[in-house]
């Protein structure tokens, strides 16, 4: 019989680059000091360090609330620390948290929650905290800001897991990546009634009443992009309170670039995040749009006929 516990995997990203820049001795000392600090923060919140994993820490807590507060403190303090570091030496934290039965054998811990927390840590982007829904259930309503990422396929599991991202940042304001529910019912200049998509010779138009749709690599997706960097179900487009919203649900991320009067704008990177699509632009799946080989979808929500010379109306 296992004991219901909450598991935390906190990993430092970019350590390989740091070892190259600093050399083995100094980099090892830096990474060791950081992992020791991670362990002390976990212990201060009632957790127990099971073991260090090179550039990461595996810790266990009796409850989800304590674990969540610990990892939020880790991210907030570490963000302030990194602000003073040279960019090539910055190692962000990516953290996975899961609750469930854990079995301890000779000082090590095993169980589905252990495997799941480890996988979530791998999938979370730098500076992110991903937790299972079982962790969210243990939090007081409103105590922590979080976003439901929906069901996500986890390697080694037959069933998809409901995952949430903890929004730990003290200032959550961002351009075009705020939750769409905070937007007005319809943007004043919005003409969104359909969205047109084009990739190579694949061209489709989806009306507002046909959403949501998925972009992905398999036939289950309504718009298929056959490229190995594209996840089976890579991104979702849905209508929300009069706006067209793109949600990344992929392994490798999604990039968006809008076209304005002055030409192409900068790219917006989404990793289990979302943004409002407006006007015309491009969506890169699995690789930045700056990579000329990236599978790139052109989109148009303006209602004009410029983008598509040949339409496939999806009924």
Tab-separated table of C-alpha atoms in Angstrom, residues 100-299:
chain	number	residue	atom	x	y	z
A	100	UNK	CA	-1.126	10.136	-5.797
A	101	UNK	CA	-0.052	6.955	-4.042
A	102	UNK	CA	3.710	6.719	-3.509
A	103	UNK	CA	5.564	3.639	-2.328
A	104	UNK	CA	8.899	4.054	-0.525
A	105	UNK	CA	11.500	1.310	-0.873
A	106	UNK	CA	14.931	1.648	0.737
A	107	UNK	CA	14.807	5.436	0.734
A	108	UNK	CA	13.622	5.793	-2.868
A	109	UNK	CA	10.029	6.501	-3.965
A	110	UNK	CA	7.997	4.888	-6.707
A	111	UNK	CA	4.514	5.192	-8.147
A	112	UNK	CA	2.409	6.764	-10.860
A	113	UNK	CA	2.649	10.214	-9.237
A	114	UNK	CA	6.452	10.014	-9.342
A	115	UNK	CA	6.473	9.116	-13.029
A	116	UNK	CA	3.869	11.749	-13.855
A	117	UNK	CA	5.643	14.583	-12.012
A	118	UNK	CA	8.873	13.680	-13.810
A	119	UNK	CA	7.155	13.751	-17.226
A	120	UNK	CA	5.479	17.086	-16.455
A	121	UNK	CA	8.823	18.574	-15.501
A	122	UNK	CA	10.199	17.496	-18.886
A	123	UNK	CA	7.219	18.971	-20.752
A	124	UNK	CA	6.985	22.261	-18.866
A	125	UNK	CA	8.848	25.119	-20.468
A	126	UNK	CA	11.581	27.130	-18.732
A	127	UNK	CA	10.095	29.135	-15.872
A	128	UNK	CA	6.881	27.097	-15.827
A	129	UNK	CA	5.111	24.934	-13.228
A	130	UNK	CA	2.830	22.160	-14.481
A	131	UNK	CA	0.628	20.287	-12.008
A	132	UNK	CA	-1.976	17.569	-12.200
A	133	UNK	CA	-5.623	18.232	-11.479
A	134	UNK	CA	-5.272	16.173	-8.285
A	135	UNK	CA	-2.948	18.895	-6.977
A	136	UNK	CA	-5.384	21.683	-7.914
A	137	UNK	CA	-8.172	19.928	-5.995
A	138	UNK	CA	-6.137	20.338	-2.786
A	139	UNK	CA	-5.840	24.133	-3.093
A	140	UNK	CA	-8.266	26.635	-1.603
A	141	UNK	CA	-10.296	28.335	-4.304
A	142	UNK	CA	-8.575	31.514	-5.432
A	143	UNK	CA	-5.414	30.823	-3.434
A	144	UNK	CA	-3.288	30.264	-6.537
A	145	UNK	CA	-3.769	31.483	-10.097
A	146	UNK	CA	-3.659	28.673	-12.617
A	147	UNK	CA	-4.718	27.833	-16.141
A	148	UNK	CA	-6.313	24.587	-17.303
A	149	UNK	CA	-4.214	23.211	-20.178
A	150	UNK	CA	-6.751	20.467	-20.820
A	151	UNK	CA	-6.048	16.757	-21.385
A	152	UNK	CA	-2.437	16.082	-22.386
A	153	UNK	CA	-0.940	12.838	-23.657
A	154	UNK	CA	1.903	11.747	-21.367
A	155	UNK	CA	4.459	9.243	-22.655
A	156	UNK	CA	4.034	5.884	-20.951
A	157	UNK	CA	0.384	6.478	-19.944
A	158	UNK	CA	-2.612	5.081	-21.790
A	159	UNK	CA	-4.994	7.767	-20.529
A	160	UNK	CA	-4.572	11.499	-21.058
A	161	UNK	CA	-3.999	13.603	-17.939
A	162	UNK	CA	-5.682	16.904	-17.072
A	163	UNK	CA	-2.846	19.365	-16.500
A	164	UNK	CA	-2.802	22.903	-15.112
A	165	UNK	CA	-0.125	25.560	-15.351
A	166	UNK	CA	0.487	27.583	-12.199
A	167	UNK	CA	0.718	31.325	-12.944
A	168	UNK	CA	3.281	32.218	-10.302
A	169	UNK	CA	4.386	35.559	-11.720
A	170	UNK	CA	3.520	38.500	-9.493
A	171	UNK	CA	2.861	40.648	-12.596
A	172	UNK	CA	0.795	38.636	-15.051
A	173	UNK	CA	0.179	41.358	-17.616
A	174	UNK	CA	1.240	40.299	-21.098
A	175	UNK	CA	0.557	41.239	-24.708
A	176	UNK	CA	-1.939	39.022	-26.507
A	177	UNK	CA	-1.479	36.090	-24.137
A	178	UNK	CA	-3.983	37.097	-21.462
A	179	UNK	CA	-6.792	34.579	-20.948
A	180	UNK	CA	-9.334	35.278	-23.660
A	181	UNK	CA	-12.159	35.337	-21.101
A	182	UNK	CA	-10.812	38.724	-19.969
A	183	UNK	CA	-11.372	40.217	-23.420
A	184	UNK	CA	-14.528	42.197	-24.264
A	185	UNK	CA	-17.336	40.244	-25.878
A	186	UNK	CA	-16.131	41.463	-29.281
A	187	UNK	CA	-13.239	43.677	-30.228
A	188	UNK	CA	-14.493	46.966	-31.657
A	189	UNK	CA	-12.811	46.446	-35.054
A	190	UNK	CA	-13.410	42.692	-35.194
A	191	UNK	CA	-14.844	41.194	-38.375
A	192	UNK	CA	-14.208	37.605	-37.275
A	193	UNK	CA	-16.757	35.281	-38.816
A	194	UNK	CA	-14.413	32.639	-40.191
A	195	UNK	CA	-10.729	31.768	-40.363
A	196	UNK	CA	-8.870	30.722	-43.494
A	197	UNK	CA	-5.802	28.466	-43.228
A	198	UNK	CA	-3.221	27.539	-45.862
A	199	UNK	CA	-0.199	25.202	-45.746
A	200	UNK	CA	1.546	24.275	-49.021
A	201	UNK	CA	-1.354	23.301	-51.286
A	202	UNK	CA	-3.748	22.586	-48.401
A	203	UNK	CA	-6.297	25.396	-48.065
A	204	UNK	CA	-9.404	25.452	-45.886
A	205	UNK	CA	-11.932	27.874	-44.474
A	206	UNK	CA	-13.683	27.278	-41.146
A	207	UNK	CA	-16.742	29.264	-40.133
A	208	UNK	CA	-17.148	30.489	-36.579
A	209	UNK	CA	-19.842	27.872	-35.930
A	210	UNK	CA	-17.455	25.074	-36.997
A	211	UNK	CA	-14.924	25.818	-34.268
A	212	UNK	CA	-13.166	24.405	-32.299
A	213	UNK	CA	-10.747	22.691	-34.681
A	214	UNK	CA	-7.356	21.064	-34.151
A	215	UNK	CA	-4.169	21.556	-36.133
A	216	UNK	CA	-2.023	18.438	-36.075
A	217	UNK	CA	-0.186	15.573	-37.727
A	218	UNK	CA	-2.940	12.925	-37.749
A	219	UNK	CA	-6.295	12.446	-39.384
A	220	UNK	CA	-8.126	13.322	-36.178
A	221	UNK	CA	-7.048	16.932	-36.737
A	222	UNK	CA	-9.339	19.060	-38.875
A	223	UNK	CA	-6.307	20.743	-40.485
A	224	UNK	CA	-3.464	18.268	-41.058
A	225	UNK	CA	0.202	19.285	-41.333
A	226	UNK	CA	2.345	16.244	-42.073
A	227	UNK	CA	5.716	17.128	-40.536
A	228	UNK	CA	7.620	15.190	-37.813
A	229	UNK	CA	7.946	18.344	-35.658
A	230	UNK	CA	4.173	18.661	-35.473
A	231	UNK	CA	2.435	16.875	-32.590
A	232	UNK	CA	-0.446	14.514	-33.272
A	233	UNK	CA	-2.797	17.195	-31.983
A	234	UNK	CA	-0.611	20.297	-31.922
A	235	UNK	CA	-2.871	23.318	-31.425
A	236	UNK	CA	-6.544	24.162	-31.099
A	237	UNK	CA	-8.455	27.110	-32.572
A	238	UNK	CA	-11.698	28.037	-30.863
A	239	UNK	CA	-14.199	30.863	-30.716
A	240	UNK	CA	-14.439	32.495	-27.324
A	241	UNK	CA	-16.721	35.469	-26.651
A	242	UNK	CA	-16.465	36.685	-30.216
A	243	UNK	CA	-12.697	36.228	-30.553
A	244	UNK	CA	-10.606	33.648	-32.418
A	245	UNK	CA	-8.235	31.999	-29.919
A	246	UNK	CA	-5.226	29.779	-30.701
A	247	UNK	CA	-4.186	27.373	-27.902
A	248	UNK	CA	-0.915	25.434	-28.028
A	249	UNK	CA	-1.233	21.844	-26.723
A	250	UNK	CA	1.964	20.502	-28.285
A	251	UNK	CA	5.286	19.086	-27.166
A	252	UNK	CA	7.573	21.516	-29.004
A	253	UNK	CA	5.544	24.736	-29.037
A	254	UNK	CA	3.797	27.091	-31.457
A	255	UNK	CA	4.870	30.471	-32.820
A	256	UNK	CA	2.652	33.278	-34.160
A	257	UNK	CA	3.530	36.302	-36.298
A	258	UNK	CA	1.001	38.964	-37.276
A	259	UNK	CA	1.115	40.972	-40.503
A	260	UNK	CA	0.361	44.671	-40.219
A	261	UNK	CA	0.582	47.693	-42.414
A	262	UNK	CA	4.286	47.919	-41.756
A	263	UNK	CA	5.018	44.309	-42.644
A	264	UNK	CA	5.704	41.311	-40.443
A	265	UNK	CA	5.891	41.829	-36.686
A	266	UNK	CA	7.917	39.941	-34.103
A	267	UNK	CA	7.101	36.350	-33.206
A	268	UNK	CA	5.054	35.352	-30.175
A	269	UNK	CA	6.137	32.018	-28.680
A	270	UNK	CA	3.427	29.845	-27.116
A	271	UNK	CA	4.120	26.820	-24.951
A	272	UNK	CA	0.874	25.495	-23.496
A	273	UNK	CA	-0.306	29.079	-23.775
A	274	UNK	CA	-2.767	30.928	-25.968
A	275	UNK	CA	-3.253	34.129	-27.924
A	276	UNK	CA	-5.986	35.866	-29.884
A	277	UNK	CA	-5.675	35.596	-33.675
A	278	UNK	CA	-6.636	38.737	-35.541
A	279	UNK	CA	-6.095	40.023	-39.054
A	280	UNK	CA	-3.586	38.019	-41.048
A	281	UNK	CA	-0.351	36.272	-40.193
A	282	UNK	CA	1.490	32.993	-39.832
A	283	UNK	CA	1.529	30.103	-37.368
A	284	UNK	CA	4.692	28.017	-36.963
A	285	UNK	CA	4.248	24.487	-35.610
A	286	UNK	CA	7.111	22.821	-33.740
A	287	UNK	CA	9.780	25.360	-34.724
A	288	UNK	CA	10.174	29.162	-34.709
A	289	UNK	CA	9.080	31.027	-37.819
A	290	UNK	CA	12.640	32.345	-38.046
A	291	UNK	CA	13.577	28.774	-39.050
A	292	UNK	CA	12.949	28.798	-42.812
A	293	UNK	CA	12.141	25.068	-42.704
A	294	UNK	CA	9.401	25.407	-40.046
A	295	UNK	CA	5.983	24.046	-41.066
A	296	UNK	CA	4.122	27.341	-41.461
A	297	UNK	CA	0.384	27.926	-41.739
A	298	UNK	CA	-0.869	31.234	-43.145
A	299	UNK	CA	-4.050	32.461	-41.462
